Structures are given as structure tokens and as C-alpha cells.
Coordinates of C-alpha atoms in Angstrom, one line a residue:
X1 CA 0.0 0.0 0.0
X2 CA 1.0 3.6 -0.7
X3 CA 0.0 6.4 1.6
X4 CA 1.6 9.8 1.6
X5 CA 0.8 13.4 2.3
X6 CA 2.4 16.2 0.4
X7 CA 2.0 20.0 0.0
X8 CA 1.1 21.7 -3.3
X9 CA 0.9 25.4 -4.2
X10 CA -2.0 26.3 -6.5
X11 CA -1.6 28.9 -9.4
X12 CA -3.4 31.5 -7.1
X13 CA -0.7 31.0 -4.5
X14 CA -2.8 29.1 -2.0
X15 CA -1.2 26.1 -0.3
X16 CA -3.1 22.8 0.0
X17 CA -2.2 19.5 1.6
X18 CA -3.1 16.3 -0.3
X19 CA -3.2 12.7 0.9
X20 CA -2.6 10.2 -1.8
X21 CA -3.4 6.5 -1.2
X22 CA -2.9 3.6 -3.6
X23 CA -3.2 -0.2 -3.3
X24 CA -2.2 -2.8 -5.8
X25 CA -4.8 -5.5 -6.8
X26 CA -3.1 -8.9 -7.2
X27 CA -4.2 -11.5 -9.7
X28 CA -4.2 -15.3 -9.4
X29 CA -0.6 -15.5 -10.7
X30 CA 0.6 -13.3 -7.9
X31 CA 1.2 -10.4 -10.3
X32 CA -0.4 -7.0 -9.8
X33 CA -3.2 -6.5 -12.3
X34 CA -4.3 -3.0 -11.5
X35 CA -4.0 -0.2 -8.9
X36 CA -6.8 1.5 -7.0
X37 CA -6.4 4.7 -5.0
X38 CA -7.7 8.1 -4.0
X39 CA -6.7 11.7 -3.5
X40 CA -8.0 13.6 -0.5
X41 CA -7.7 17.3 0.5
X42 CA -6.5 17.2 4.1
X43 CA -5.6 20.9 4.4
X44 CA -8.0 21.6 7.3
X45 CA -6.5 18.7 9.4
X46 CA -2.9 19.7 8.6
X47 CA -3.6 23.3 9.6
X48 CA -5.0 22.0 12.9
X49 CA -1.9 19.8 13.4
X50 CA 0.4 22.8 12.7
X51 CA -1.6 25.0 15.1
X52 CA -1.3 22.3 17.8
X53 CA 2.5 22.2 17.3
X54 CA 2.6 26.0 17.6
X55 CA 0.5 25.8 20.8
X56 CA 2.8 23.2 22.3
X57 CA 5.8 25.4 21.6
X58 CA 4.0 28.2 23.4
X59 CA 3.4 25.9 26.3
X60 CA 7.1 25.1 26.5
X61 CA 7.9 28.8 26.4
X62 CA 5.3 29.3 29.2
X63 CA 6.9 26.5 31.3
X64 CA 10.3 28.2 31.0
X65 CA 8.9 31.6 32.0
X66 CA 6.9 30.2 34.9
X67 CA 9.7 28.1 36.3
X68 CA 12.2 31.0 36.2
X69 CA 10.6 34.4 35.9
X70 CA 7.5 33.8 38.1
X71 CA 8.7 31.4 40.8
X72 CA 11.8 33.3 41.7
X73 CA 10.0 36.5 42.8
X74 CA 7.5 34.5 44.9
X75 CA 10.3 32.6 46.6
X76 CA 12.0 36.0 47.3
X77 CA 8.8 37.3 48.9
X78 CA 8.6 34.3 51.2
X79 CA 12.3 34.7 52.1
X80 CA 11.8 38.4 53.0
X81 CA 8.8 37.6 55.2
X82 CA 10.8 35.0 57.1
X83 CA 13.7 37.6 57.5
X84 CA 11.2 40.2 58.9
X85 CA 10.0 37.6 61.4
X86 CA 13.5 36.7 62.4
X87 CA 14.7 40.3 62.8
X88 CA 11.5 41.9 64.3
X89 CA 9.2 39.0 65.3
X90 CA 9.1 39.8 69.0
X91 CA 8.4 43.5 68.3
X92 CA 5.7 43.1 65.7
X93 CA 2.1 43.7 66.8
X94 CA -0.2 40.7 66.5
X95 CA -2.1 42.3 63.6
X96 CA 1.2 42.7 61.6
X97 CA 2.0 39.0 62.2
X98 CA -1.4 38.1 60.9
X99 CA -0.9 40.2 57.8
X100 CA 2.5 38.5 57.2
X101 CA 0.8 35.1 57.6
X102 CA -1.8 36.0 55.0
X103 CA 1.0 37.3 52.6
X104 CA 2.9 34.1 53.0
X105 CA -0.1 31.9 52.4
X106 CA -1.1 33.9 49.3
X107 CA 2.5 33.6 48.0
X108 CA 2.6 29.9 48.6
X109 CA -0.8 29.5 47.0
X110 CA 0.4 31.3 43.9
X111 CA 3.5 29.2 43.7
X112 CA 1.3 26.1 44.0
X113 CA -0.8 27.3 41.1
X114 CA 2.3 27.8 39.0
X115 CA 3.6 24.3 39.8
X116 CA 0.2 22.8 38.9
X117 CA 0.1 24.7 35.6
X118 CA 3.6 23.5 34.8
X119 CA 2.5 19.9 35.4
X120 CA -0.5 20.3 33.1
X121 CA 1.7 21.9 30.5
X122 CA 4.1 19.0 30.6
X123 CA 1.6 16.2 30.5
X124 CA 1.1 16.4 26.7
X125 CA 4.7 17.3 25.8
X126 CA 7.1 14.9 24.2
X127 CA 6.9 11.3 23.1
X128 CA 5.2 8.7 25.2
X129 CA 7.6 6.3 26.9
X130 CA 5.6 3.2 27.7
X131 CA 6.7 0.0 29.4
X132 CA 4.7 -3.2 30.3
X133 CA 4.2 -3.0 34.1
X134 CA 2.0 -4.3 36.9
X135 CA -0.5 -1.6 38.1
X136 CA -0.2 -3.1 41.6
X137 CA 3.4 -2.0 41.8
X138 CA 2.5 1.5 40.7
X139 CA -0.4 1.8 43.1
X140 CA 1.7 0.4 45.9
X141 CA 4.5 2.9 45.3
X142 CA 2.0 5.7 45.2
X143 CA 0.8 4.8 48.6
X144 CA 4.3 4.8 49.9
X145 CA 4.7 8.4 48.9
X146 CA 1.7 9.6 51.0
X147 CA 2.5 9.8 54.8
X148 CA -1.2 10.1 55.7
X149 CA -1.8 6.7 54.1
X150 CA -0.2 5.0 57.2
X151 CA -3.3 5.6 59.3
X152 CA -5.8 4.4 56.6
X153 CA -7.0 1.0 55.5
X154 CA -5.9 0.7 51.9
X155 CA -6.6 -2.5 50.0
X156 CA -5.1 -3.0 46.5
X157 CA -6.7 -6.0 44.8
X158 CA -5.2 -7.8 41.8
X159 CA -4.7 -5.3 39.0
X160 CA -3.7 -6.1 35.4
X161 CA -0.5 -5.6 33.5
X162 CA -0.7 -2.6 31.1
X163 CA 1.6 -0.7 28.8
X164 CA 1.9 2.8 30.3
X165 CA 4.1 5.6 31.3
X166 CA 5.0 4.5 34.9
X167 CA 5.8 7.9 36.4
X168 CA 2.6 9.5 35.0
X169 CA 0.3 6.6 36.1
X170 CA 1.9 6.5 39.6
X171 CA 1.0 10.2 39.8
X172 CA -2.5 9.4 38.7
X173 CA -2.9 6.9 41.6
X174 CA -1.2 9.3 44.1
X175 CA -3.6 12.1 43.3
X176 CA -6.7 9.9 43.6
X177 CA -5.5 8.3 46.8
X178 CA -4.6 11.7 48.3
X179 CA -8.0 13.0 47.4
X180 CA -9.7 10.0 49.0
X181 CA -7.8 10.6 52.2
X182 CA -8.2 14.4 52.1
X183 CA -12.0 14.5 51.6
X184 CA -12.8 12.1 54.3
X185 CA -13.8 12.8 58.0
X186 CA -14.4 9.1 58.9
X187 CA -12.7 7.8 62.0
X188 CA -11.6 4.7 59.9
X189 CA -10.7 5.8 56.4
X190 CA -10.9 3.0 53.8
X191 CA -9.7 2.9 50.2
X192 CA -10.1 0.0 47.7
X193 CA -8.3 -0.1 44.4
X194 CA -9.5 -2.9 42.1
X195 CA -10.3 -3.9 38.5
X196 CA -14.0 -4.1 37.8
X197 CA -13.7 -6.2 34.7
X198 CA -10.8 -8.7 35.0
X199 CA -10.3 -10.5 31.7
X200 CA -7.6 -12.3 29.7
X201 CA -8.8 -10.7 26.4
X202 CA -6.0 -8.2 25.5
X203 CA -8.4 -6.2 23.3
X204 CA -10.6 -5.2 26.2
X205 CA -9.6 -2.1 28.2
X206 CA -9.7 -2.9 31.9
X207 CA -11.7 -0.5 34.2
X208 CA -9.7 0.4 37.3
X209 CA -11.6 1.8 40.3
X210 CA -10.5 3.8 43.4
X211 CA -13.3 3.7 46.0
X212 CA -13.3 5.5 49.4
X213 CA -15.7 6.1 52.3
X214 CA -15.3 9.8 52.3
X215 CA -17.7 12.8 52.1
X216 CA -18.9 12.1 48.6
X217 CA -19.6 14.4 45.7
X218 CA -23.1 15.7 44.7
X219 CA -24.2 14.5 41.3
X220 CA -24.4 18.1 40.0
X221 CA -20.6 18.3 40.4
X222 CA -19.5 15.0 38.9
X223 CA -18.2 16.8 35.7
X224 CA -17.1 20.0 37.5
X225 CA -14.5 18.2 39.6
X226 CA -12.3 17.6 36.5
X227 CA -12.1 21.2 35.5
X228 CA -9.0 23.1 36.4
X229 CA -8.9 25.1 39.6
X230 CA -12.5 24.1 40.5
X231 CA -12.8 23.5 44.2
X232 CA -16.2 22.5 45.7
X233 CA -15.2 23.8 49.2
X234 CA -13.7 27.0 50.6
X235 CA -10.0 27.5 50.2
X236 CA -9.2 26.7 53.8
X237 CA -11.3 23.6 54.1
X238 CA -9.9 20.1 53.8
X239 CA -6.3 21.2 53.7
X240 CA -6.7 23.7 50.9
X241 CA -5.2 23.1 47.5
X242 CA -5.5 24.6 44.0
X243 CA -8.1 22.3 42.6
X244 CA -5.9 21.0 39.7
X245 CA -5.3 17.5 40.9
X246 CA -8.2 15.8 39.1
X247 CA -7.5 17.8 35.9
X248 CA -4.0 16.4 36.0
X249 CA -5.4 12.9 36.5
X250 CA -7.8 13.4 33.6
X251 CA -5.0 14.5 31.3
X252 CA -2.9 11.4 32.2
X253 CA -5.8 9.1 31.5
X254 CA -6.6 10.7 28.1
X255 CA -2.9 10.6 27.2
X256 CA -3.2 6.9 27.6
X257 CA -6.3 6.7 25.3
X258 CA -8.7 6.2 28.2
X259 CA -11.5 7.9 30.0
X260 CA -12.4 8.7 33.6
X261 CA -15.6 9.2 35.4
X262 CA -17.0 9.3 38.9
X263 CA -19.9 7.8 40.8
X264 CA -20.7 9.3 44.2
X265 CA -23.3 10.5 46.7
X266 CA -22.9 12.9 49.6
X267 CA -21.8 11.1 52.8
X268 CA -21.7 7.7 50.9
X269 CA -18.2 7.8 49.5
X270 CA -16.8 8.2 46.0
X271 CA -15.5 5.9 43.3
X272 CA -13.4 7.1 40.5
X273 CA -13.3 4.8 37.4
X274 CA -10.7 5.0 34.6
X275 CA -9.5 3.0 31.7
X276 CA -6.1 2.7 30.1
X277 CA -5.2 1.4 26.7
X278 CA -4.2 -2.2 27.1

């Protein structure tokens, strides 16, 4: 088969992209008897692809600016606040200390927003580096990265082998587990990680679930939780945060050709389901 895309310039100066496809038809004597093929104008798709490349370059530029030109001043502000406290802490009125606390919290929050934006910008960058790996090992290593997990009951059932980017999928599990612990006021926090459709058929995408006994999510917000910087609670509640964690998770799942959704009711816990390309 012959399949190629090439660019042409028309007499009026307009540039078009053409996709040419051809296939030889073989006869009974194993010799080609004729050719069949087609020409297709793919200019719209090629323009979209070129625009995406340009946008990715802009994201890379943004990542560079954010990591150097934005984070450095914020870190400097935090350092100056600490120096003020060290030099004049005992002489500062309580209301001044309160203001300094607010300034420091706002600065740290802004730095957290920048870090989360950088993560989101980098998820779609570069080539995918996949290896065949047990999801059990990734989920287990994610639990080890979370100190709060030591006081919770976390059960990881038998999960399948999949081809994935290990670092990204470990971050996926870490975010979901952290959320399950964070939005949970139960005296005995429980998390189950399991596969809902175990099968030996390699063509079927497994559905992985992370279930908790936390505060739950009203149905009206089941889609909202995946939008960037959307928190369902006040900034100071449940340990704060920027509201980017589930957006990050969704990007990772989609990068692996999967989808993610949630089933939950208030005070009845939450289950996140996601699929990965097998």
C-alpha cells in the first residue's frame, strides 16, 4: 500500500495538503493486475496539526517563563517575610504578624498554582515512553509516597499488567489516593483499588476503580471536579489546594487513550473509574 501526504501550491498562491493513497490489486498468478487509489484534500487537518505544534511550543515557552521568571520573585517574597519575622518578630504587633501570615499563604498558593500549571503543560509534551508493568506496583509505590496513608486502611486488589508511562500513572494513583484521604472525615478511612472487569482478552480495556468512604460528591458536580482550579469547598477547608489534581489525572488518562468518570453520593463515599489502553 502507498499512503503519503504532500503539499502543493496552486496557481493562485494558496497552499493545500493532499493525501494520496494507492493499493495494488493482485491477480491469481501473484502479479499486480491494477491499482486502486484516491486523493483527499487534508488541508484543514494539517492546519490544525500545525496549530497544535505551535501551541505546544508556546506551552514550552510558558513553562520556561513560569519556572524562572515567576517562581523566583515568589520565593524571594517568602524569604523576606521570614527575615522580617527573624529580625523583628518579637516587636511586631499581632495584627502585623497576621498580615504576614496572609501574605505568606497567598504567596505559597500562587507558587502552588504555577507548579500545577507546569504539570499540566508538561503532561502532553514529548513522546510517550511506555513499558509493560503491573499496576499493583504503581499503586503500591504511590501509597508509599503519602504519609497520611499509614493511618488508613488501603486495599489494593489484583490489578492487570498494562503498557503505560509508569511515572505518570503513579502520579494518577497518588492524586486519587490523596483526594480519597483528604476529603474524608471518617474515623476509619478506607480505600479500595480494584479492577471491575478482569479478563484475559487483551483487546478489552480494563476498568480500574478507586473507592473510598469519604464525604462524597453531589451528582451536579460530577463533571465539574475535573475542571482546572474548580474546588467544591472553601480554600481553607480540607487542607486547601489549587483544585488542579483531578484535571491532572484526567489529562494522564486521556494521554493513555482512556477515559475517567466518577460515581458518588454525599456522605456515601466516592468511586473514580478510569480505563487505560491495554
